[in-house]
Amino acid sequence: MKQQRLIITTTIIALAAAMLFLTFVEEKQIARGDDFWSIYFTKPLDVSDNDFVIDHHGDTAYHFTYAITSLDTKNFEESITLNANEKIVITSPEIEPDQPFTITVTDKDGHQKSIYRK
Amino acid sequence: MDTTTILLQQSLFIVVVFFLLIVPGWVFLRTLFPKGAFEPLERIIVSMPISFMILTLSAIVCDLCGMRFDRLHLATLIIAVLILPFALSILLRRYRDVHTHATLFSFSKKQTFLITAIILFTIVIKTIFLINAIFPTATDLGHHLYWVEKITVDHALPTYEKREISMQVDGGYSIDHPEPIADFIIGEHIFLAMIKVFTDLPVISTFPSLTLFVINIFTTLMIFVFARRLFERHTHGSFIAIAALLLAGPLWTVSGAQAKFVSGGVIGNILGNLLIPAILYFLYRAFVHKNALFLSIAIGLGATLAYTHHLSALIFGYIFVCSIAYFIILNKEKFAGYRRLFVLLKEPVIIMLFVAIGALFILSPPSYLDRDVISSSVGTPSKSTRTGIPPTELMYMIGDARFVLGVIGLVFLLTTATVTRIRHRTMTYVQKIDISIYALAFLLGWCSAVLLMTLAPHILQVNIISSRIATYCAFPLMILGAYALIHLFALTLHKRTTQIFVPQIIIYILGLLIMTFAFVSGLRDNATSLNPAPKTTAALQTFHAGEYASIALKNTIEHDDAWMVKDHNYIVADTWLKIYFAYDYSYPLSRSYFERYENNPDRETCTREMISDPTSDFAIACFDQLNVTTVLVSTEDDATQFESLNYFDRIYQNDLLSLFIRKDQMEQ
């Protein structure tokens, strides 16, 4: 009986320990893998609302430059620094209705992303 | 999330998992049977399939009665299933009598050390594999967890149906009304939904894989318990069970139906692998102890299997028929042998049989119990992948040493069975060789059925992909291989070896060589099955895009006028996107693997063309007719097609993915 209880107890403790370990492994993988940034419109279906978000997933502060271009003219440009895992909502300047425009964001390493309404 | 929160969350999860998957079964067995019917280790292990049966069947019954699937009602249900066995034990007291060996699971200190070491080794190896496979990205798991999410969102068991794209008479396309799908069965999702309700953990997390991990370990232990029972009268029965644990545990513990199925989310198979030996265990005990309660439980487990996995249920059906056939062949007592079995048809068995048949065929038939589905699975194999696989391929799939040892064990047992049948002796002769006729029938029936279904399916009229059935062969071969191993070693110890002309030392060296072969083969298979590093970053970006799209497009989705199409070829973990929307199993629509369109000329091609060539007339017509307004694609592979178009705006971009929306769908 004593031997059986030892087998049962050891198995359950080992299983519980493995489950906890794998959970922490997954958290670490998420922390390591959560290293990207994105841009998106806050209200993509509302053409009168052109506010957008720069969403930074990373564990260090990052520098971004965003530019709003309309009819091949750069209307607006600004630089910002986002802290680790920070996102910011940027209010676009007034753009004429039905006028195509592009929002281009460039990070400190030169990687670019863009969202636009044509 | 900080460490303390994770620790608390996971501690709750571990408690809930062990409580739900062990306690109901443990209380059921402890209450309904006298203490000596199960030894403590045996009862804990067997409790898991019993708990699964109780939770699944009671949830189905309660759903039929309109019970809401939420925490309060589930807690009430759990309390009820814990109390019910006490009432049943009074009603069924005259069926409770079971005489059994009190020391069957009593091991020496060395044996206990060996068993514990094997179990720990198994858990460690599987854990090492899961390090690179625990992050949720598996396609199958994503499909299954959509239904788990649906249960918890709708607070009811789902109707398994989906909307398909179909061609109309005029050549146009439309998205049909929901049609039933047979791929999913309720038993695969109830237990996960219960865990989610009690722990509040998101489905996109480790909890589903960790739950399957626990079930997989207990499957290994179930093989150990069943082997011990089958060889309960064998002089070296303990060693056979330990050898079965070795062959089922740390060796070949990743590939096949083991840890890879855990990370891959092959839920039905994993549950089937637990339930099949559990059903055989209770059938065996019913026939050996002549106890109707065991038989009732076996019927209940059979019904649970039917509500959980269609392939496993079909395979069990063949196993049962083959076992009966072997019993008929081996039974030398003629009518007396059958009468002993018919004596088991007492009230609990008859009631359970009627309830199971009534539930499965009238009250709540699983979606696969459909004439078309059944006729497509039974009959002459229709494709080359269903005509059986060569023995060499089977050997590779389940482990060469394990296969060889299993076949040797099968030959040993078949020889034993043949000799006892030919010689005109009574059943006591079988007892002299320390294995009962029922153990012979079940072991030989189990092995023969799965081997025939894999190697020569046309004999049994099975029309299923043979490689899917092959993984089931490992389990009976584990027990037979263990029998062969110990039998070989026993030859070196038995007094009779003085009559064998081969020197004992040669048999000893041969045995050691076999063990080395088994270990090297099994551990090498583990090593070569390990995954590369997980695609965590890619998956996180898919989830981020999915979360954004589900919020941004929520209103339009609910009005059914804004379908989304995404790509399956280049987007990691794309099948998990449907969980964010929880709208329809088919939402978002998916451009499947390219070869699937080529292999099936009747398949719709809208989903391919809308992404591959969105400017073609056909694609434009598909966009209009199917109301597809948004497209999620890999920026590097497919965004170019959309960037040049004036009527697609990009509304979201991350490192890997772009989300486009058709301009005319936006508010003016």
PDB file of C-alpha atoms in Angstrom, chain B residues 43-166:
ATOM      1  CA  ARG B  43      -8.374   2.982  -8.663  1.00  0.00           C
ATOM      2  CA  ILE B  44      -6.645   6.345  -9.198  1.00  0.00           C
ATOM      3  CA  ILE B  45      -5.596   5.432 -12.723  1.00  0.00           C
ATOM      4  CA  VAL B  46      -8.922   3.920 -13.754  1.00  0.00           C
ATOM      5  CA  SER B  47     -10.718   6.925 -12.237  1.00  0.00           C
ATOM      6  CA  MET B  48      -9.712   9.099 -15.166  1.00  0.00           C
ATOM      7  CA  PRO B  49     -11.684   7.318 -17.923  1.00  0.00           C
ATOM      8  CA  ILE B  50     -14.578   6.920 -15.474  1.00  0.00           C
ATOM      9  CA  SER B  51     -14.518  10.644 -14.614  1.00  0.00           C
ATOM     10  CA  PHE B  52     -14.425  11.486 -18.302  1.00  0.00           C
ATOM     11  CA  MET B  53     -17.412   9.207 -18.887  1.00  0.00           C
ATOM     12  CA  ILE B  54     -19.402  10.719 -16.025  1.00  0.00           C
ATOM     13  CA  LEU B  55     -18.708  14.328 -16.994  1.00  0.00           C
ATOM     14  CA  THR B  56     -19.339  13.814 -20.712  1.00  0.00           C
ATOM     15  CA  LEU B  57     -22.537  11.814 -20.432  1.00  0.00           C
ATOM     16  CA  SER B  58     -23.996  13.941 -17.646  1.00  0.00           C
ATOM     17  CA  ALA B  59     -23.253  17.152 -19.564  1.00  0.00           C
ATOM     18  CA  ILE B  60     -24.993  15.745 -22.658  1.00  0.00           C
ATOM     19  CA  VAL B  61     -28.038  14.744 -20.587  1.00  0.00           C
ATOM     20  CA  CYS B  62     -28.176  18.114 -18.842  1.00  0.00           C
ATOM     21  CA  ASP B  63     -27.888  19.959 -22.153  1.00  0.00           C
ATOM     22  CA  LEU B  64     -30.838  17.963 -23.482  1.00  0.00           C
ATOM     23  CA  CYS B  65     -32.747  19.176 -20.423  1.00  0.00           C
ATOM     24  CA  GLY B  66     -31.837  22.762 -21.266  1.00  0.00           C
ATOM     25  CA  MET B  67     -29.235  23.276 -18.542  1.00  0.00           C
ATOM     26  CA  ARG B  68     -27.064  26.334 -19.038  1.00  0.00           C
ATOM     27  CA  PHE B  69     -23.358  25.598 -19.370  1.00  0.00           C
ATOM     28  CA  ASP B  70     -22.069  28.039 -16.777  1.00  0.00           C
ATOM     29  CA  ARG B  71     -20.165  27.883 -13.518  1.00  0.00           C
ATOM     30  CA  LEU B  72     -23.173  27.664 -11.202  1.00  0.00           C
ATOM     31  CA  HIS B  73     -24.907  24.910 -13.110  1.00  0.00           C
ATOM     32  CA  LEU B  74     -21.717  22.967 -13.699  1.00  0.00           C
ATOM     33  CA  ALA B  75     -20.852  23.143 -10.008  1.00  0.00           C
ATOM     34  CA  THR B  76     -24.312  21.797  -9.225  1.00  0.00           C
ATOM     35  CA  LEU B  77     -23.780  19.028 -11.747  1.00  0.00           C
ATOM     36  CA  ILE B  78     -20.421  18.086 -10.204  1.00  0.00           C
ATOM     37  CA  ILE B  79     -21.969  17.915  -6.736  1.00  0.00           C
ATOM     38  CA  ALA B  80     -24.772  15.756  -8.101  1.00  0.00           C
ATOM     39  CA  VAL B  81     -22.380  13.303  -9.774  1.00  0.00           C
ATOM     40  CA  LEU B  82     -20.435  13.036  -6.516  1.00  0.00           C
ATOM     41  CA  ILE B  83     -23.586  12.253  -4.525  1.00  0.00           C
ATOM     42  CA  LEU B  84     -25.277   9.971  -7.046  1.00  0.00           C
ATOM     43  CA  PRO B  85     -22.906   6.996  -6.565  1.00  0.00           C
ATOM     44  CA  PHE B  86     -23.985   6.755  -2.925  1.00  0.00           C
ATOM     45  CA  ALA B  87     -27.592   6.307  -4.025  1.00  0.00           C
ATOM     46  CA  LEU B  88     -26.540   3.873  -6.745  1.00  0.00           C
ATOM     47  CA  SER B  89     -24.500   1.829  -4.272  1.00  0.00           C
ATOM     48  CA  ILE B  90     -27.672   1.157  -2.277  1.00  0.00           C
ATOM     49  CA  LEU B  91     -29.699   0.273  -5.351  1.00  0.00           C
ATOM     50  CA  LEU B  92     -26.979  -1.939  -6.787  1.00  0.00           C
ATOM     51  CA  ARG B  93     -25.665  -3.511  -3.597  1.00  0.00           C
ATOM     52  CA  ARG B  94     -26.421  -7.062  -4.701  1.00  0.00           C
ATOM     53  CA  TYR B  95     -24.139  -6.648  -7.716  1.00  0.00           C
ATOM     54  CA  ARG B  96     -21.181  -5.300  -5.763  1.00  0.00           C
ATOM     55  CA  ASP B  97     -19.534  -8.567  -4.828  1.00  0.00           C
ATOM     56  CA  VAL B  98     -16.043  -8.816  -6.312  1.00  0.00           C
ATOM     57  CA  HIS B  99     -13.341 -11.206  -5.221  1.00  0.00           C
ATOM     58  CA  THR B 100      -9.889 -10.287  -6.350  1.00  0.00           C
ATOM     59  CA  HIS B 101      -6.200 -10.637  -5.564  1.00  0.00           C
ATOM     60  CA  ALA B 102      -5.455  -8.246  -2.748  1.00  0.00           C
ATOM     61  CA  THR B 103      -1.779  -7.941  -3.586  1.00  0.00           C
ATOM     62  CA  LEU B 104      -1.922  -7.582  -7.366  1.00  0.00           C
ATOM     63  CA  PHE B 105      -0.490  -4.059  -7.281  1.00  0.00           C
ATOM     64  CA  SER B 106       1.753  -4.592  -4.305  1.00  0.00           C
ATOM     65  CA  PHE B 107       5.312  -4.213  -5.498  1.00  0.00           C
ATOM     66  CA  SER B 108       8.665  -4.747  -3.866  1.00  0.00           C
ATOM     67  CA  LYS B 109      10.846  -1.744  -3.085  1.00  0.00           C
ATOM     68  CA  LYS B 110      12.956  -2.336  -6.182  1.00  0.00           C
ATOM     69  CA  GLN B 111       9.895  -2.682  -8.375  1.00  0.00           C
ATOM     70  CA  THR B 112       8.402   0.486  -6.907  1.00  0.00           C
ATOM     71  CA  PHE B 113      11.632   2.322  -7.594  1.00  0.00           C
ATOM     72  CA  LEU B 114      11.645   1.016 -11.176  1.00  0.00           C
ATOM     73  CA  ILE B 115       8.007   1.981 -11.797  1.00  0.00           C
ATOM     74  CA  THR B 116       8.502   5.440 -10.321  1.00  0.00           C
ATOM     75  CA  ALA B 117      11.678   5.955 -12.341  1.00  0.00           C
ATOM     76  CA  ILE B 118       9.963   4.913 -15.587  1.00  0.00           C
ATOM     77  CA  ILE B 119       7.020   7.245 -14.949  1.00  0.00           C
ATOM     78  CA  LEU B 120       9.305  10.169 -14.086  1.00  0.00           C
ATOM     79  CA  PHE B 121      11.453   9.477 -17.142  1.00  0.00           C
ATOM     80  CA  THR B 122       8.328   9.461 -19.314  1.00  0.00           C
ATOM     81  CA  ILE B 123       7.095  12.765 -17.925  1.00  0.00           C
ATOM     82  CA  VAL B 124      10.528  14.364 -18.330  1.00  0.00           C
ATOM     83  CA  ILE B 125      10.936  13.306 -21.983  1.00  0.00           C
ATOM     84  CA  LYS B 126       7.451  14.427 -22.955  1.00  0.00           C
ATOM     85  CA  THR B 127       8.013  17.726 -21.138  1.00  0.00           C
ATOM     86  CA  ILE B 128      11.264  18.305 -23.032  1.00  0.00           C
ATOM     87  CA  PHE B 129       9.433  17.738 -26.316  1.00  0.00           C
ATOM     88  CA  LEU B 130       6.609  20.052 -25.306  1.00  0.00           C
ATOM     89  CA  ILE B 131       9.002  22.928 -24.525  1.00  0.00           C
ATOM     90  CA  ASN B 132       9.093  23.717 -28.252  1.00  0.00           C
ATOM     91  CA  ALA B 133       5.528  22.658 -28.883  1.00  0.00           C
ATOM     92  CA  ILE B 134       3.474  24.039 -25.996  1.00  0.00           C
ATOM     93  CA  PHE B 135       2.809  27.439 -27.544  1.00  0.00           C
ATOM     94  CA  PRO B 136      -0.597  27.282 -29.256  1.00  0.00           C
ATOM     95  CA  THR B 137      -0.128  27.161 -33.028  1.00  0.00           C
ATOM     96  CA  ALA B 138      -1.327  23.677 -34.082  1.00  0.00           C
ATOM     97  CA  THR B 139      -3.943  23.712 -36.844  1.00  0.00           C
ATOM     98  CA  ASP B 140      -6.127  20.906 -35.455  1.00  0.00           C
ATOM     99  CA  LEU B 141      -6.122  22.370 -31.966  1.00  0.00           C
ATOM    100  CA  GLY B 142      -7.253  25.708 -33.350  1.00  0.00           C
ATOM    101  CA  HIS B 143     -10.221  24.036 -35.053  1.00  0.00           C
ATOM    102  CA  HIS B 144     -11.216  22.160 -31.885  1.00  0.00           C
ATOM    103  CA  LEU B 145     -10.879  25.145 -29.565  1.00  0.00           C
ATOM    104  CA  TYR B 146     -13.302  27.160 -31.683  1.00  0.00           C
ATOM    105  CA  TRP B 147     -15.992  24.780 -30.432  1.00  0.00           C
ATOM    106  CA  VAL B 148     -14.735  24.989 -26.844  1.00  0.00           C
ATOM    107  CA  GLU B 149     -14.978  28.771 -27.072  1.00  0.00           C
ATOM    108  CA  LYS B 150     -18.439  28.487 -28.613  1.00  0.00           C
ATOM    109  CA  ILE B 151     -19.667  26.334 -25.734  1.00  0.00           C
ATOM    110  CA  THR B 152     -18.493  28.848 -23.163  1.00  0.00           C
ATOM    111  CA  VAL B 153     -19.791  31.870 -25.101  1.00  0.00           C
ATOM    112  CA  ASP B 154     -23.203  30.360 -25.913  1.00  0.00           C
ATOM    113  CA  HIS B 155     -23.453  28.516 -22.551  1.00  0.00           C
ATOM    114  CA  ALA B 156     -24.706  25.446 -24.388  1.00  0.00           C
ATOM    115  CA  LEU B 157     -23.353  22.481 -26.272  1.00  0.00           C
ATOM    116  CA  PRO B 158     -22.925  23.398 -29.922  1.00  0.00           C
ATOM    117  CA  THR B 159     -24.507  22.108 -33.079  1.00  0.00           C
ATOM    118  CA  TYR B 160     -21.611  21.039 -35.255  1.00  0.00           C
ATOM    119  CA  GLU B 161     -22.297  22.788 -38.499  1.00  0.00           C
ATOM    120  CA  LYS B 162     -20.603  25.204 -40.842  1.00  0.00           C
ATOM    121  CA  ARG B 163     -21.349  27.325 -43.856  1.00  0.00           C
ATOM    122  CA  GLU B 164     -19.784  26.359 -47.126  1.00  0.00           C
ATOM    123  CA  ILE B 165     -19.218  28.128 -50.402  1.00  0.00           C
ATOM    124  CA  SER B 166     -21.264  26.502 -53.111  1.00  0.00           C
TER     125      SER B 166
END
